Structures are given as C-alpha cells and as structure tokens.
PDB file of C-alpha atoms in Angstrom:
ATOM      1  CA  MET A  22       0.000   0.000   0.000  1.00 57.00           C
ATOM      2  CA  THR A  23       1.243   3.465  -0.899  1.00 72.00           C
ATOM      3  CA  ASP A  24       2.224   5.606   2.052  1.00 86.00           C
ATOM      4  CA  PRO A  25      -0.561   8.157   2.712  1.00 90.00           C
ATOM      5  CA  ALA A  26       2.081  10.829   3.238  1.00 92.00           C
ATOM      6  CA  ALA A  27       3.503  10.079  -0.218  1.00 94.00           C
ATOM      7  CA  VAL A  28       0.045  10.368  -1.751  1.00 96.00           C
ATOM      8  CA  GLU A  29      -0.482  13.690  -0.022  1.00 96.00           C
ATOM      9  CA  ARG A  30       2.893  14.967  -1.209  1.00 96.00           C
ATOM     10  CA  ASP A  31       2.188  13.845  -4.774  1.00 97.00           C
ATOM     11  CA  ALA A  32      -1.149  15.671  -4.735  1.00 97.00           C
ATOM     12  CA  ALA A  33       0.528  18.846  -3.505  1.00 97.00           C
ATOM     13  CA  GLU A  34       3.219  18.612  -6.175  1.00 98.00           C
ATOM     14  CA  ALA A  35       0.602  18.059  -8.870  1.00 98.00           C
ATOM     15  CA  ALA A  36      -1.414  21.020  -7.623  1.00 98.00           C
ATOM     16  CA  SER A  37       1.666  23.238  -7.797  1.00 98.00           C
ATOM     17  CA  ALA A  38       2.564  22.117 -11.312  1.00 98.00           C
ATOM     18  CA  PHE A  39      -0.987  22.635 -12.578  1.00 97.00           C
ATOM     19  CA  ALA A  40      -1.506  25.960 -10.795  1.00 97.00           C
ATOM     20  CA  HIS A  41       0.359  28.006 -13.381  1.00 98.00           C
ATOM     21  CA  PRO A  42      -1.785  29.717 -16.002  1.00 97.00           C
ATOM     22  CA  ALA A  43      -1.430  28.477 -19.553  1.00 98.00           C
ATOM     23  CA  VAL A  44       1.040  30.452 -21.648  1.00 98.00           C
ATOM     24  CA  ALA A  45       0.021  31.298 -25.201  1.00 98.00           C
ATOM     25  CA  PRO A  46       2.511  30.369 -27.929  1.00 98.00           C
ATOM     26  CA  ASP A  47       4.222  32.797 -30.256  1.00 98.00           C
ATOM     27  CA  ALA A  48       3.172  30.779 -33.302  1.00 98.00           C
ATOM     28  CA  THR A  49       1.230  27.627 -34.146  1.00 98.00           C
ATOM     29  CA  ALA A  50       1.566  25.314 -37.131  1.00 98.00           C
ATOM     30  CA  THR A  51      -0.163  22.144 -38.293  1.00 98.00           C
ATOM     31  CA  TYR A  52       1.447  18.915 -39.410  1.00 98.00           C
ATOM     32  CA  GLY A  53      -1.725  17.148 -40.549  1.00 98.00           C
ATOM     33  CA  GLU A  54      -5.476  17.379 -40.927  1.00 97.00           C
ATOM     34  CA  HIS A  55      -6.666  16.178 -37.516  1.00 97.00           C
ATOM     35  CA  PRO A  56      -7.419  18.872 -34.891  1.00 96.00           C
ATOM     36  CA  ASP A  57      -4.641  17.403 -32.723  1.00 97.00           C
ATOM     37  CA  HIS A  58      -2.053  17.736 -35.480  1.00 98.00           C
ATOM     38  CA  VAL A  59      -0.661  21.001 -34.158  1.00 98.00           C
ATOM     39  CA  VAL A  60       2.620  22.316 -32.790  1.00 98.00           C
ATOM     40  CA  ASP A  61       2.903  25.441 -30.645  1.00 98.00           C
ATOM     41  CA  PHE A  62       6.152  27.373 -30.914  1.00 98.00           C
ATOM     42  CA  TYR A  63       7.759  29.492 -28.207  1.00 98.00           C
ATOM     43  CA  ALA A  64      10.510  31.907 -29.167  1.00 97.00           C
ATOM     44  CA  PRO A  65      13.563  32.268 -26.937  1.00 97.00           C
ATOM     45  CA  ARG A  66      13.035  35.087 -24.453  1.00 93.00           C
ATOM     46  CA  GLY A  67      15.398  37.931 -23.671  1.00 77.00           C
ATOM     47  CA  GLU A  68      18.531  38.877 -25.530  1.00 71.00           C
ATOM     48  CA  THR A  69      19.773  35.875 -27.460  1.00 69.00           C
ATOM     49  CA  GLN A  70      22.824  35.845 -29.649  1.00 70.00           C
ATOM     50  CA  GLY A  71      22.172  34.017 -32.885  1.00 80.00           C
ATOM     51  CA  PRO A  72      19.998  30.957 -33.456  1.00 93.00           C
ATOM     52  CA  ALA A  73      18.812  29.047 -30.402  1.00 96.00           C
ATOM     53  CA  PRO A  74      18.669  25.279 -29.912  1.00 97.00           C
ATOM     54  CA  LEU A  75      15.257  23.753 -30.531  1.00 98.00           C
ATOM     55  CA  VAL A  76      13.639  21.759 -27.725  1.00 98.00           C
ATOM     56  CA  VAL A  77      10.839  19.468 -28.892  1.00 98.00           C
ATOM     57  CA  LEU A  78       8.437  18.953 -25.992  1.00 99.00           C
ATOM     58  CA  LEU A  79       6.102  15.942 -25.776  1.00 99.00           C
ATOM     59  CA  HIS A  80       3.576  16.176 -22.961  1.00 98.00           C
ATOM     60  CA  GLY A  81       2.511  13.389 -20.644  1.00 98.00           C
ATOM     61  CA  GLY A  82      -0.807  12.302 -19.222  1.00 97.00           C
ATOM     62  CA  ALA A  83      -0.701   8.528 -19.746  1.00 97.00           C
ATOM     63  CA  TRP A  84      -1.543   8.997 -23.444  1.00 97.00           C
ATOM     64  CA  ARG A  85      -5.120   9.745 -22.307  1.00 96.00           C
ATOM     65  CA  ALA A  86      -7.417  12.304 -23.935  1.00 93.00           C
ATOM     66  CA  PRO A  87      -8.108  14.520 -20.894  1.00 92.00           C
ATOM     67  CA  TYR A  88      -4.435  15.550 -20.786  1.00 95.00           C
ATOM     68  CA  ASP A  89      -3.283  17.753 -23.632  1.00 97.00           C
ATOM     69  CA  ARG A  90      -0.356  20.074 -24.311  1.00 98.00           C
ATOM     70  CA  GLN A  91      -1.866  22.969 -22.341  1.00 98.00           C
ATOM     71  CA  HIS A  92      -0.605  21.698 -19.003  1.00 98.00           C
ATOM     72  CA  VAL A  93       3.035  21.940 -20.124  1.00 98.00           C
ATOM     73  CA  THR A  94       2.806  25.433 -21.622  1.00 98.00           C
ATOM     74  CA  PRO A  95       4.278  26.994 -18.427  1.00 98.00           C
ATOM     75  CA  PHE A  96       7.170  24.541 -18.744  1.00 98.00           C
ATOM     76  CA  ALA A  97       7.573  25.464 -22.420  1.00 98.00           C
ATOM     77  CA  ASP A  98       7.688  29.126 -21.430  1.00 98.00           C
ATOM     78  CA  PHE A  99      10.216  28.297 -18.691  1.00 98.00           C
ATOM     79  CA  LEU A 100      12.510  26.724 -21.283  1.00 98.00           C
ATOM     80  CA  ALA A 101      12.010  29.677 -23.642  1.00 98.00           C
ATOM     81  CA  ARG A 102      13.078  31.996 -20.829  1.00 97.00           C
ATOM     82  CA  ARG A 103      16.208  29.885 -20.539  1.00 96.00           C
ATOM     83  CA  GLY A 104      17.063  30.794 -24.134  1.00 96.00           C
ATOM     84  CA  PHE A 105      15.660  27.812 -26.002  1.00 97.00           C
ATOM     85  CA  ALA A 106      13.295  27.759 -28.950  1.00 98.00           C
ATOM     86  CA  VAL A 107      10.507  25.336 -28.022  1.00 98.00           C
ATOM     87  CA  ALA A 108       8.086  23.240 -30.052  1.00 98.00           C
ATOM     88  CA  ASN A 109       5.186  21.910 -27.942  1.00 99.00           C
ATOM     89  CA  VAL A 110       3.696  18.997 -29.884  1.00 98.00           C
ATOM     90  CA  GLU A 111       0.132  17.738 -29.694  1.00 98.00           C
ATOM     91  CA  TYR A 112      -0.835  14.228 -30.759  1.00 98.00           C
ATOM     92  CA  ARG A 113      -3.836  11.935 -30.638  1.00 97.00           C
ATOM     93  CA  ARG A 114      -4.420  10.252 -27.298  1.00 97.00           C
ATOM     94  CA  GLY A 115      -6.995   7.691 -26.212  1.00 92.00           C
ATOM     95  CA  SER A 116     -10.742   8.121 -26.374  1.00 72.00           C
ATOM     96  CA  SER A 117     -12.249  10.617 -23.982  1.00 56.00           C
ATOM     97  CA  LEU A 118     -14.930   8.043 -23.106  1.00 54.00           C
ATOM     98  CA  PRO A 119     -14.320   4.986 -20.917  1.00 54.00           C
ATOM     99  CA  HIS A 120     -14.375   1.661 -22.703  1.00 54.00           C
ATOM    100  CA  GLN A 121     -16.249  -1.355 -21.439  1.00 46.00           C
ATOM    101  CA  ASN A 122     -14.688  -2.717 -18.239  1.00 52.00           C
ATOM    102  CA  ALA A 123     -12.271   0.223 -18.091  1.00 55.00           C
ATOM    103  CA  GLU A 124     -11.969   2.427 -15.032  1.00 59.00           C
ATOM    104  CA  GLY A 125     -11.504   5.573 -17.097  1.00 66.00           C
ATOM    105  CA  PRO A 126     -10.393   6.889 -20.478  1.00 80.00           C
ATOM    106  CA  VAL A 127      -8.241   4.362 -22.310  1.00 89.00           C
ATOM    107  CA  ALA A 128      -4.611   5.257 -22.949  1.00 94.00           C
ATOM    108  CA  GLY A 129      -3.493   6.016 -26.469  1.00 94.00           C
ATOM    109  CA  ARG A 130      -4.564   4.927 -29.914  1.00 93.00           C
ATOM    110  CA  TRP A 131      -2.865   2.308 -32.003  1.00 95.00           C
ATOM    111  CA  PRO A 132      -1.448   3.206 -34.437  1.00 97.00           C
ATOM    112  CA  GLU A 133      -2.527   6.857 -34.429  1.00 97.00           C
ATOM    113  CA  THR A 134      -0.493   8.020 -31.420  1.00 98.00           C
ATOM    114  CA  PHE A 135       2.689   6.745 -33.045  1.00 98.00           C
ATOM    115  CA  ASP A 136       1.632   7.968 -36.497  1.00 98.00           C
ATOM    116  CA  ASP A 137       1.314  11.460 -35.083  1.00 98.00           C
ATOM    117  CA  VAL A 138       4.610  11.610 -33.224  1.00 98.00           C
ATOM    118  CA  ALA A 139       6.467  10.292 -36.261  1.00 98.00           C
ATOM    119  CA  ALA A 140       4.715  12.778 -38.573  1.00 98.00           C
ATOM    120  CA  ALA A 141       5.340  15.695 -36.218  1.00 98.00           C
ATOM    121  CA  MET A 142       9.027  14.890 -35.829  1.00 98.00           C
ATOM    122  CA  ASP A 143       9.447  14.559 -39.598  1.00 98.00           C
ATOM    123  CA  ALA A 144       7.660  17.860 -40.225  1.00 98.00           C
ATOM    124  CA  LEU A 145       9.295  19.890 -37.466  1.00 98.00           C
ATOM    125  CA  PRO A 146      12.420  21.108 -39.290  1.00 97.00           C
ATOM    126  CA  GLY A 147      10.306  22.697 -42.002  1.00 97.00           C
ATOM    127  CA  LEU A 148       7.654  23.975 -39.621  1.00 98.00           C
ATOM    128  CA  ALA A 149      10.235  25.549 -37.336  1.00 97.00           C
ATOM    129  CA  ALA A 150      12.015  27.214 -40.247  1.00 95.00           C
ATOM    130  CA  ASP A 151       8.775  28.972 -41.182  1.00 96.00           C
ATOM    131  CA  ALA A 152       7.231  29.618 -37.763  1.00 96.00           C
ATOM    132  CA  LEU A 153      10.298  30.168 -35.614  1.00 95.00           C
ATOM    133  CA  PRO A 154      13.332  31.254 -37.637  1.00 93.00           C
ATOM    134  CA  GLN A 155      15.301  31.751 -34.411  1.00 93.00           C
ATOM    135  CA  ALA A 156      15.378  27.979 -33.972  1.00 97.00           C
ATOM    136  CA  ASP A 157      18.523  26.088 -34.932  1.00 97.00           C
ATOM    137  CA  VAL A 158      17.120  22.722 -35.990  1.00 97.00           C
ATOM    138  CA  ARG A 159      20.665  21.348 -36.212  1.00 96.00           C
ATOM    139  CA  ARG A 160      20.706  21.519 -32.407  1.00 97.00           C
ATOM    140  CA  THR A 161      17.466  19.743 -31.573  1.00 98.00           C
ATOM    141  CA  VAL A 162      16.865  18.038 -28.240  1.00 98.00           C
ATOM    142  CA  VAL A 163      13.699  16.039 -27.584  1.00 98.00           C
ATOM    143  CA  THR A 164      12.232  16.021 -24.100  1.00 99.00           C
ATOM    144  CA  GLY A 165       9.043  14.649 -22.647  1.00 98.00           C
ATOM    145  CA  HIS A 166       7.436  13.951 -19.299  1.00 98.00           C
ATOM    146  CA  SER A 167       5.976  10.616 -18.183  1.00 98.00           C
ATOM    147  CA  ALA A 168       4.112   9.202 -21.220  1.00 98.00           C
ATOM    148  CA  GLY A 169       5.731  12.020 -23.171  1.00 98.00           C
ATOM    149  CA  GLY A 170       9.102  10.770 -21.940  1.00 98.00           C
ATOM    150  CA  HIS A 171       8.245   7.440 -23.526  1.00 98.00           C
ATOM    151  CA  LEU A 172       7.419   9.179 -26.788  1.00 98.00           C
ATOM    152  CA  ALA A 173      10.658  11.180 -26.678  1.00 99.00           C
ATOM    153  CA  LEU A 174      12.719   8.002 -26.291  1.00 99.00           C
ATOM    154  CA  TRP A 175      10.683   6.317 -29.010  1.00 99.00           C
ATOM    155  CA  ALA A 176      11.115   9.246 -31.406  1.00 98.00           C
ATOM    156  CA  ALA A 177      14.889   8.964 -31.033  1.00 98.00           C
ATOM    157  CA  ALA A 178      14.812   5.215 -31.684  1.00 98.00           C
ATOM    158  CA  ARG A 179      12.849   5.018 -34.922  1.00 98.00           C
ATOM    159  CA  HIS A 180      15.914   3.954 -36.900  1.00 98.00           C
ATOM    160  CA  VAL A 181      16.125   0.752 -34.826  1.00 98.00           C
ATOM    161  CA  LEU A 182      12.465  -0.182 -35.154  1.00 98.00           C
ATOM    162  CA  PRO A 183      11.838  -3.644 -36.624  1.00 98.00           C
ATOM    163  CA  ALA A 184      12.132  -3.874 -40.384  1.00 96.00           C
ATOM    164  CA  GLY A 185       8.837  -3.179 -42.061  1.00 94.00           C
ATOM    165  CA  SER A 186       7.623  -0.726 -39.439  1.00 98.00           C
ATOM    166  CA  PRO A 187       5.905   2.254 -41.093  1.00 98.00           C
ATOM    167  CA  TRP A 188       7.674   4.546 -38.609  1.00 98.00           C
ATOM    168  CA  ARG A 189      11.195   3.244 -39.188  1.00 98.00           C
ATOM    169  CA  LEU A 190      13.807   5.737 -40.353  1.00 98.00           C
ATOM    170  CA  PRO A 191      16.654   4.680 -42.662  1.00 98.00           C
ATOM    171  CA  ALA A 192      19.197   6.530 -40.509  1.00 98.00           C
ATOM    172  CA  PRO A 193      19.348   8.016 -37.001  1.00 98.00           C
ATOM    173  CA  PRO A 194      17.318  11.209 -36.589  1.00 98.00           C
ATOM    174  CA  MET A 195      19.230  14.478 -36.526  1.00 96.00           C
ATOM    175  CA  LEU A 196      19.108  15.017 -32.788  1.00 98.00           C
ATOM    176  CA  ARG A 197      21.593  16.305 -30.246  1.00 98.00           C
ATOM    177  CA  GLY A 198      19.946  14.074 -27.700  1.00 98.00           C
ATOM    178  CA  VAL A 199      16.984  13.118 -25.544  1.00 98.00           C
ATOM    179  CA  VAL A 200      16.129  14.169 -22.003  1.00 98.00           C
ATOM    180  CA  ALA A 201      13.361  11.906 -20.718  1.00 99.00           C
ATOM    181  CA  LEU A 202      11.583  13.036 -17.542  1.00 99.00           C
ATOM    182  CA  ALA A 203      10.171  10.240 -15.368  1.00 98.00           C
ATOM    183  CA  PRO A 204       9.521   8.290 -18.570  1.00 99.00           C
ATOM    184  CA  ILE A 205       7.426   5.169 -18.983  1.00 98.00           C
ATOM    185  CA  ALA A 206      10.543   3.674 -20.492  1.00 98.00           C
ATOM    186  CA  ASP A 207      10.219  -0.050 -19.831  1.00 98.00           C
ATOM    187  CA  PHE A 208       6.740  -1.373 -20.504  1.00 98.00           C
ATOM    188  CA  ALA A 209       7.177  -4.740 -18.817  1.00 98.00           C
ATOM    189  CA  VAL A 210       8.276  -3.165 -15.540  1.00 98.00           C
ATOM    190  CA  ALA A 211       5.619  -0.466 -15.827  1.00 98.00           C
ATOM    191  CA  GLU A 212       2.916  -3.119 -16.168  1.00 97.00           C
ATOM    192  CA  GLU A 213       4.299  -5.106 -13.250  1.00 98.00           C
ATOM    193  CA  LEU A 214       4.024  -1.977 -11.111  1.00 97.00           C
ATOM    194  CA  GLY A 215       0.597  -1.002 -12.441  1.00 96.00           C
ATOM    195  CA  VAL A 216       1.847   2.363 -13.697  1.00 97.00           C
ATOM    196  CA  CYS A 217      -1.026   4.660 -14.637  1.00 96.00           C
ATOM    197  CA  GLY A 218      -3.584   1.886 -14.357  1.00 94.00           C
ATOM    198  CA  GLY A 219      -2.082  -0.366 -17.000  1.00 95.00           C
ATOM    199  CA  ALA A 220      -1.692   2.423 -19.544  1.00 96.00           C
ATOM    200  CA  SER A 221       1.159   0.734 -21.402  1.00 97.00           C
ATOM    201  CA  ALA A 222      -0.950  -2.282 -22.296  1.00 96.00           C
ATOM    202  CA  GLN A 223      -3.864  -0.042 -23.248  1.00 95.00           C
ATOM    203  CA  LEU A 224      -1.588   1.945 -25.576  1.00 97.00           C
ATOM    204  CA  LEU A 225      -0.765  -1.273 -27.404  1.00 97.00           C
ATOM    205  CA  GLY A 226      -4.418  -2.163 -27.776  1.00 93.00           C
ATOM    206  CA  GLY A 227      -4.741  -4.539 -24.837  1.00 93.00           C
ATOM    207  CA  ALA A 228      -3.263  -7.818 -23.678  1.00 92.00           C
ATOM    208  CA  ASP A 229      -4.152  -9.596 -26.936  1.00 94.00           C
ATOM    209  CA  HIS A 230      -1.697  -7.353 -28.825  1.00 97.00           C
ATOM    210  CA  TRP A 231       1.033  -7.087 -26.181  1.00 97.00           C
ATOM    211  CA  ASP A 232       3.574  -9.560 -27.613  1.00 97.00           C
ATOM    212  CA  GLU A 233       2.991  -8.505 -31.210  1.00 97.00           C
ATOM    213  CA  ARG A 234       3.292  -4.750 -30.697  1.00 98.00           C
ATOM    214  CA  LEU A 235       5.777  -4.449 -27.840  1.00 98.00           C
ATOM    215  CA  PRO A 236       8.870  -4.553 -30.125  1.00 98.00           C
ATOM    216  CA  TYR A 237       7.487  -1.550 -32.027  1.00 98.00           C
ATOM    217  CA  ALA A 238       6.716   0.626 -29.018  1.00 98.00           C
ATOM    218  CA  ASP A 239       8.793  -0.191 -25.935  1.00 98.00           C
ATOM    219  CA  PRO A 240      11.928   1.968 -25.561  1.00 98.00           C
ATOM    220  CA  ALA A 241      13.625  -0.791 -23.573  1.00 98.00           C
ATOM    221  CA  ALA A 242      13.344  -3.001 -26.670  1.00 98.00           C
ATOM    222  CA  LEU A 243      14.753  -0.320 -28.991  1.00 98.00           C
ATOM    223  CA  LEU A 244      18.389  -0.238 -27.956  1.00 98.00           C
ATOM    224  CA  PRO A 245      21.059   0.805 -28.617  1.00 98.00           C
ATOM    225  CA  THR A 246      20.104   4.007 -30.410  1.00 98.00           C
ATOM    226  CA  GLY A 247      23.439   5.826 -30.629  1.00 98.00           C
ATOM    227  CA  ILE A 248      21.625   8.999 -29.554  1.00 98.00           C
ATOM    228  CA  ALA A 249      22.823  10.772 -26.406  1.00 98.00           C
ATOM    229  CA  THR A 250      20.175  10.065 -23.775  1.00 98.00           C
ATOM    230  CA  ALA A 251      19.609  11.327 -20.252  1.00 98.00           C
ATOM    231  CA  VAL A 252      16.849  10.386 -17.821  1.00 98.00           C
ATOM    232  CA  VAL A 253      15.787  12.625 -14.931  1.00 98.00           C
ATOM    233  CA  GLN A 254      13.771  10.925 -12.226  1.00 98.00           C
ATOM    234  CA  GLY A 255      12.458  11.826  -8.791  1.00 98.00           C
ATOM    235  CA  ARG A 256      13.288   9.274  -6.112  1.00 98.00           C
ATOM    236  CA  ASP A 257       9.895   9.849  -4.467  1.00 97.00           C
ATOM    237  CA  ASP A 258       7.846   9.454  -7.657  1.00 98.00           C
ATOM    238  CA  ILE A 259       4.815   7.246  -6.961  1.00 98.00           C
ATOM    239  CA  VAL A 260       3.260   7.787 -10.410  1.00 98.00           C
ATOM    240  CA  VAL A 261       6.135   6.360 -12.463  1.00 98.00           C
ATOM    241  CA  PRO A 262       8.504   4.894  -9.859  1.00 98.00           C
ATOM    242  CA  GLN A 263      12.241   5.016 -10.357  1.00 98.00           C
ATOM    243  CA  GLN A 264      12.348   1.244 -10.972  1.00 98.00           C
ATOM    244  CA  VAL A 265      11.006   1.946 -14.465  1.00 98.00           C
ATOM    245  CA  ALA A 266      13.835   4.330 -15.313  1.00 98.00           C
ATOM    246  CA  GLU A 267      16.409   2.036 -13.745  1.00 98.00           C
ATOM    247  CA  ALA A 268      15.145  -0.899 -15.826  1.00 98.00           C
ATOM    248  CA  TYR A 269      15.557   1.154 -19.008  1.00 98.00           C
ATOM    249  CA  VAL A 270      19.064   2.255 -18.060  1.00 98.00           C
ATOM    250  CA  ALA A 271      19.974  -1.355 -17.283  1.00 98.00           C
ATOM    251  CA  ALA A 272      18.583  -2.490 -20.652  1.00 98.00           C
ATOM    252  CA  ALA A 273      20.678   0.172 -22.369  1.00 98.00           C
ATOM    253  CA  ALA A 274      23.809  -0.976 -20.558  1.00 98.00           C
ATOM    254  CA  LYS A 275      23.102  -4.576 -21.557  1.00 98.00           C
ATOM    255  CA  ALA A 276      22.838  -3.382 -25.163  1.00 98.00           C
ATOM    256  CA  GLY A 277      26.210  -1.642 -24.871  1.00 98.00           C
ATOM    257  CA  GLU A 278      24.922   1.909 -24.473  1.00 98.00           C
ATOM    258  CA  MET A 279      25.348   4.315 -21.569  1.00 97.00           C
ATOM    259  CA  VAL A 280      22.305   6.336 -20.550  1.00 98.00           C
ATOM    260  CA  GLY A 281      22.681   9.066 -17.962  1.00 98.00           C
ATOM    261  CA  LEU A 282      20.369   8.796 -14.956  1.00 98.00           C
ATOM    262  CA  THR A 283      19.869  11.709 -12.588  1.00 98.00           C
ATOM    263  CA  LEU A 284      17.913  10.764  -9.460  1.00 98.00           C
ATOM    264  CA  LEU A 285      16.576  13.702  -7.470  1.00 98.00           C
ATOM    265  CA  ASP A 286      16.058  13.346  -3.735  1.00 98.00           C
ATOM    266  CA  ALA A 287      12.743  14.385  -2.188  1.00 97.00           C
ATOM    267  CA  VAL A 288      11.219  14.886  -5.652  1.00 98.00           C
ATOM    268  CA  GLY A 289       8.106  13.215  -7.015  1.00 98.00           C
ATOM    269  CA  HIS A 290       6.554  13.098 -10.476  1.00 98.00           C
ATOM    270  CA  PHE A 291       5.415  16.643 -11.197  1.00 98.00           C
ATOM    271  CA  PRO A 292       8.230  18.975 -10.037  1.00 98.00           C
ATOM    272  CA  LEU A 293      10.143  18.046 -13.199  1.00 98.00           C
ATOM    273  CA  ILE A 294       7.737  20.228 -15.227  1.00 98.00           C
ATOM    274  CA  ASP A 295       6.894  22.779 -12.516  1.00 98.00           C
ATOM    275  CA  PRO A 296       8.643  26.122 -13.143  1.00 98.00           C
ATOM    276  CA  ALA A 297       8.329  26.880  -9.426  1.00 98.00           C
ATOM    277  CA  ALA A 298      10.302  23.783  -8.435  1.00 98.00           C
ATOM    278  CA  ASP A 299      14.083  23.459  -8.203  1.00 98.00           C
ATOM    279  CA  ALA A 300      13.858  20.211 -10.163  1.00 98.00           C
ATOM    280  CA  CYS A 301      12.763  22.130 -13.237  1.00 98.00           C
ATOM    281  CA  ALA A 302      16.075  23.989 -13.266  1.00 98.00           C
ATOM    282  CA  VAL A 303      17.889  20.650 -13.146  1.00 98.00           C
ATOM    283  CA  VAL A 304      15.940  19.574 -16.234  1.00 98.00           C
ATOM    284  CA  ALA A 305      16.896  22.763 -18.077  1.00 98.00           C
ATOM    285  CA  GLU A 306      20.548  22.155 -17.244  1.00 98.00           C
ATOM    286  CA  GLU A 307      20.376  18.595 -18.570  1.00 98.00           C
ATOM    287  CA  ILE A 308      18.934  19.920 -21.823  1.00 98.00           C
ATOM    288  CA  SER A 309      21.596  22.618 -21.991  1.00 98.00           C
ATOM    289  CA  GLN A 310      24.397  20.082 -21.695  1.00 97.00           C
ATOM    290  CA  LEU A 311      23.154  18.357 -24.846  1.00 97.00           C
ATOM    291  CA  ALA A 312      22.007  21.394 -26.818  1.00 96.00           C
ATOM    292  CA  TRP A 313      24.731  24.010 -26.486  1.00 86.00           C
TER     293      TRP A 313
END
C-alpha cells in the first residue's frame, strides 16, 4: 500500500505544477489534418545571440485524452526563458470516453499516437524554419514527461524499429539528444508496477496485442540508439517509480549503451515540469548540456 504521506505529497506537487496559467505560444503550425495535429512554438526570451537550440516537448498524461499540451505550456515558457526555442507537440491520445470494463479513459490509440509523433518529428524542421526562424534545428533536443518521456525516447529510436515498421527511419534522426523526464521507459516493468492503471498495455491495444506490438513501441526493446540520452527521475515518484527508469538504463547498458540517470532526492513526479520547483532547473541544465 502506498504511504498516505507520499500520496499527499504527490497531490501537492501536482497542484503546484498545474496551478500556473497556460502560456500562449508565439506561433502555431499544423502537421496534418486532424485537430490534434498542431505544434505550438515558443521563441527564446530575452537577448539571445544568434539561433537558439530547438527543444521538442512531448507532454505526458498517460496517453489519455483529458491531458493535452496545455498543461506543459508553463514549462515550455520556462525553457524559452532559458534561451531555447521550443516546439510543444500535440498528438492523438486515447478516447475521452471509458471503454467497457475500463476504469476511465483508455490510454493512447494504435497506431494513431505513433503515427502522429512520427509525422510531427518529420515535419518539425520545415515547420520551425517557417514559424520560428530563431530555432537552430541542427541543435534539436527532444524532451518529454511521463508518457511524453516514452514518446521522446521512441522518437529517437525510430531507426532501430523492426524492419517493415511504417515509422522506421533509414538513418538516425538528426538530434543532439533526448532528455526523458520520469519516462514510462520499460513497458514490462511499468505493467508489473501497475503504472497509470495499465496504460502501457492499453496503448498497445490490450493484452491480446502485447507480444505482437511491444517490439514496435517499448523503448527498452529499442536499444542501442546511438543517440545521447539522459533520464531525470524523482526518487519519491509514486506515479512512475524510479524502478522503471532504472530498468531502461539497465537495458541500455546490456545493449552496450550508456544512458545518464539523474535521481533527485525528495522529488516526485510533477516537479520536473513545474517552473516553481528546483527540479525544473535541473531539467533545463540537462537539456543545456546536450544542446549548447
């Protein structure tokens, strides 16, 4: 049973992260025809010298419809105030209506969630050139929180997807690196721990599709990538516990790749995207080390 004090702390951290008002973007572009096929761009704030690195931000929310990109707009603005150009990507999540025998909205859509992230990543260099000329797409770092951390790791691993995958790239993507924040990075461990109510299995379409689709979606199965990767994780996270991140890092090591893991004491799930929290500054520094 989860410690009641930990639950109370998590609720307080979530309330702090969600208390910030949404920040409007400087520009918006579309990468497809669906209403969720949009990217919001945030220009680097203050006096910047020359082009700024581009941070691609993929929001979390267990791939479920009620959680969209709006809740990370304060984080996007925080990064922009740190001198980055930011692209906040929306994508299709699960249905907003509970399915039969489900406790709430089902996580993700197969294959649409992956279709969208792949399409957005492929379109971003051109979109950024038009909407945010300050962005240096040659210095792109992908980051994401929770389910978005999964998508960030996946986006950097498309060149090692199984042959025949519609999302596979012929060569590694042009990225400086990935900074995954409390990511759902190892699906098997996440399911063992019941992360987000079995969201990983729901994303794959349920238990009947688990074995078939896992090699196409699980970051722990898509290694090594050859892309510089860092994971930032709160030690007190009860939403996506640190065992998930540690399992991914161990899988990377077994595959011959080193993934950086920063464990933050007395930090739960939400301070990583909360501009009022010290952990958010740690995240910005991790991005800076890859981008600049």
